[in-house]
C-alpha positions as a printed NumPy array, in Angstrom:
array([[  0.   ,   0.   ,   0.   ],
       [  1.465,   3.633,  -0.805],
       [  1.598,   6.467,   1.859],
       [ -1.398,   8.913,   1.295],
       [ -0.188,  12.202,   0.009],
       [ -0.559,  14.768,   2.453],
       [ -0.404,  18.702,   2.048],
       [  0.131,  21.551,   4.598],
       [ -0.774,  25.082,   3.891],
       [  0.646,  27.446,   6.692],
       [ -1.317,  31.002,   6.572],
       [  2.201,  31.995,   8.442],
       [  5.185,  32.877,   6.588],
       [  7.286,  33.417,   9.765],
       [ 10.398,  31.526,   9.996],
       [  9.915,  29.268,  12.431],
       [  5.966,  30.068,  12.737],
       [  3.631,  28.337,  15.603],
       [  1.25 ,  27.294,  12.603],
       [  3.941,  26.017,  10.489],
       [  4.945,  23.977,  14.087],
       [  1.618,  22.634,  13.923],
       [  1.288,  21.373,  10.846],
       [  4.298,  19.018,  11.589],
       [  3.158,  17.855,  14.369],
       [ -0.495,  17.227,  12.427],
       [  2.02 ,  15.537,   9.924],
       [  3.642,  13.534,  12.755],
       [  0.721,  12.624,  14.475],
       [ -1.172,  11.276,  11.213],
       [  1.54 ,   9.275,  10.705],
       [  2.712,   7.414,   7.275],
       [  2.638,   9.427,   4.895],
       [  4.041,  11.863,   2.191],
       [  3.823,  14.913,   3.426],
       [  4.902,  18.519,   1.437],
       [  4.55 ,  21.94 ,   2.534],
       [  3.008,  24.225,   0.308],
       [  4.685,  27.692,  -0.231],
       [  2.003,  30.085,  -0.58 ],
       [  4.398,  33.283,  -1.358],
       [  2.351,  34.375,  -3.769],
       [  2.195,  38.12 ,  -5.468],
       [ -0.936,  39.58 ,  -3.961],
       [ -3.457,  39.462,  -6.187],
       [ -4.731,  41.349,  -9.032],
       [ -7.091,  40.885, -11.944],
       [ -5.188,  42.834, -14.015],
       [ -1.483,  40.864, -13.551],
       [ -3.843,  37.686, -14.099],
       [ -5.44 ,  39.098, -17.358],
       [ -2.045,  40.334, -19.265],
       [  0.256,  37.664, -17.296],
       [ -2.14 ,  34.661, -16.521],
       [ -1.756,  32.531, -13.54 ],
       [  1.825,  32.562, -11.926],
       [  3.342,  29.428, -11.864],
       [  3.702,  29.134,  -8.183],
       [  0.071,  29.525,  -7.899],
       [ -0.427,  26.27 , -10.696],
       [  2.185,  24.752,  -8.504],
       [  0.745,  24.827,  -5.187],
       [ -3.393,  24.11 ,  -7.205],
       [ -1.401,  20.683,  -8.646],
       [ -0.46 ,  19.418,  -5.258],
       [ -3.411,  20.035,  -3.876],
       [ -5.276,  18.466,  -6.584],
       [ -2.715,  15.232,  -6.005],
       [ -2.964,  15.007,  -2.28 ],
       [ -5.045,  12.585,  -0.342],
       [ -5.982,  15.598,   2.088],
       [ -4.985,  18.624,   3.063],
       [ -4.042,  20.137,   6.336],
       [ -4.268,  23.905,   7.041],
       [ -3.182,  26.16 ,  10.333],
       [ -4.116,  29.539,  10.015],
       [ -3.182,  32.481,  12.697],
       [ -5.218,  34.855,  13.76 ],
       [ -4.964,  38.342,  12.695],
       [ -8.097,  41.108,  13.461],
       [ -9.832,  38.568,  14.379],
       [ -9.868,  36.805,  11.019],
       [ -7.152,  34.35 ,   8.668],
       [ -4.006,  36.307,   7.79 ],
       [ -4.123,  37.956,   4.189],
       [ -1.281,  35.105,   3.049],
       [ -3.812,  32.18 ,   3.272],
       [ -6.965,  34.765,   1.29 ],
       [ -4.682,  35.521,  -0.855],
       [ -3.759,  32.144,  -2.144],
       [ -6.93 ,  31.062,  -1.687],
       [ -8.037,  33.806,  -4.024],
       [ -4.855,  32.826,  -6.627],
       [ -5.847,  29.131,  -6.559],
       [ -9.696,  29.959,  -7.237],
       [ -8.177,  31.025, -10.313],
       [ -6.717,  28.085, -12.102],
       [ -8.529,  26.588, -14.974],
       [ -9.048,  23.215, -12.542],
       [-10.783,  22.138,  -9.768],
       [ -8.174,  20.798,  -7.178],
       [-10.086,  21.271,  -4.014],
       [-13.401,  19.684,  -4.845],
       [-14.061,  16.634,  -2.344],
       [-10.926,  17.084,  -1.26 ],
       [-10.503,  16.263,   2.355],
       [ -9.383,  19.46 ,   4.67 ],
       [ -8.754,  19.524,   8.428],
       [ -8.486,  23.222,   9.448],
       [ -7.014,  24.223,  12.814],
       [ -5.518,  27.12 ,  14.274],
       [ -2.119,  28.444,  16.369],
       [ -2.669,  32.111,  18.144],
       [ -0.663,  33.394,  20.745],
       [ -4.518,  34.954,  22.36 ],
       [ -6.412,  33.038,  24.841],
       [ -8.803,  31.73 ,  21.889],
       [ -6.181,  29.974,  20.13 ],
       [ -6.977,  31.23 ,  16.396],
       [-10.828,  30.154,  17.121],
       [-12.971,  33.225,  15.041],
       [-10.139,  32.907,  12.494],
       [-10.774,  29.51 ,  11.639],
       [-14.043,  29.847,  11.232],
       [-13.998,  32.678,   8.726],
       [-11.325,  30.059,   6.844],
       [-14.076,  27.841,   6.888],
       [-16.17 ,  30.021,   5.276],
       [-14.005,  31.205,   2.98 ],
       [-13.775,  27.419,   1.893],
       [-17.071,  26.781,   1.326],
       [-17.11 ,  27.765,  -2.503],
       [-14.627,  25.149,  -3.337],
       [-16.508,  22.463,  -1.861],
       [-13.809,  20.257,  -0.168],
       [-14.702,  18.017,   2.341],
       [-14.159,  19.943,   5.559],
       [-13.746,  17.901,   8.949],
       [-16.085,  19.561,  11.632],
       [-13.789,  17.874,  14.678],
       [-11.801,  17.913,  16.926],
       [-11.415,  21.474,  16.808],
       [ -7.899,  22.084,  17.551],
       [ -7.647,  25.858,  18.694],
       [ -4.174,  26.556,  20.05 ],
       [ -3.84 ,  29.433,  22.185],
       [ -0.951,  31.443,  23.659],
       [  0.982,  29.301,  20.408],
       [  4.128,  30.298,  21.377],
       [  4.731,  28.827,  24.374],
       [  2.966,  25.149,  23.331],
       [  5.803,  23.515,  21.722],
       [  9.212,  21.97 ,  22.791],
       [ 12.783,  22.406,  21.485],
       [ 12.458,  19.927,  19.106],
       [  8.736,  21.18 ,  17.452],
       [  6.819,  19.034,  19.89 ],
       [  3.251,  20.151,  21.081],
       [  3.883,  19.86 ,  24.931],
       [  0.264,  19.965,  26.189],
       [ -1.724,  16.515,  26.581],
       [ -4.973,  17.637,  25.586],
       [ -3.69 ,  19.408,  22.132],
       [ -1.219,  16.375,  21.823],
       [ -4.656,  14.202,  22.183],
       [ -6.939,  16.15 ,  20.094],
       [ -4.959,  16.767,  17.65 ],
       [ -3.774,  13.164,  17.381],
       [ -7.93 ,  12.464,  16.844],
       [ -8.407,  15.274,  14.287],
       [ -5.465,  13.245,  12.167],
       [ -7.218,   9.887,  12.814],
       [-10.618,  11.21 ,  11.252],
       [ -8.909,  12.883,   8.432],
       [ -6.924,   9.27 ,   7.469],
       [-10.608,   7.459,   7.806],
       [-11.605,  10.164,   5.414],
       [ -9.168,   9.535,   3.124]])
């Protein structure tokens, strides 16, 4: 049996960012698999660079693998109380393509925020904002991390039980998906 392809869109382009952290540890915990990072650094976007440039290439990059993963994982912060502009922004790039890469495509959404909420009202406007490509969305466990930065190890590792746990059962439901 091959390892399911697995994808991980970070809506944090910080070196070293708590929602890039997580989506290793989502990676970890889900276990086989082969698992890529997107890189979302995409120009913002414009109409008008689409129209007399097309589609960059980055953004047909990143719409190919998700069209050829098994599922996606994405960990969004939480800026204004809403997804950062990176993750819209690609979103709004990948809508563009002349394919359909995430229809039925299973997503697990979650969220690292260094607020008491853990990224909570963010990742539901992400939801939202998926809702036009029609993926599969998992509704649970919500995984919500709050005050981000201090949640993870040396090494990457989520330190807390219950985020270790839940998160652990949000990758279980996303492999049965698959």
């Amino acid at each position: 049996m091959t390892k399911p392809k697995l994808l991980g869109i970070s809506g944090s382009l910080r070196t070293n960012a708590t929602n890039t952290l997580l989506l290793r540890e989502a990676a970890r915990l889900f276990g086989a698999a082969e698992y890529t990072q997107a890189d979302i650094r995409f120009p913002l976007f414009d109409a008008d660079e689409q129209a007399a440039e097309g589609v960059p290439d980055a953004v047909v990059k990143v719409a190919r693998q998700i069209e050829a993963a098994d599922a996606v994982i994405i960990s969004t912060p939480e800026y204004n109380k809403g997804p950062s502009g990176v993750i819209k922004n690609a979103l709004d790039w990948i809508s563009r393509v002349d394919f359909k890469p995430w229809n039925d495509k299973p997503v697990a959404v979650m969220s690292a925020a260094a607020g008491r909420a853990g990224g909570e009202r963010a990742q539901m406007v992400l939801r939202g904002f998926m809702v036009p490509f029609r993926p599969r969305i998992l509704q649970g466990p919500e995984i919500h991390l709050a005050g981000s930065g201090d949640q993870f190890d040396e090494a990457g590792r989520l330190k807390g039980e219950i985020y270790v746990r839940e998160l652990t059962g949000l990758m279980q439901a996303l492999h049965r998906m698959i």
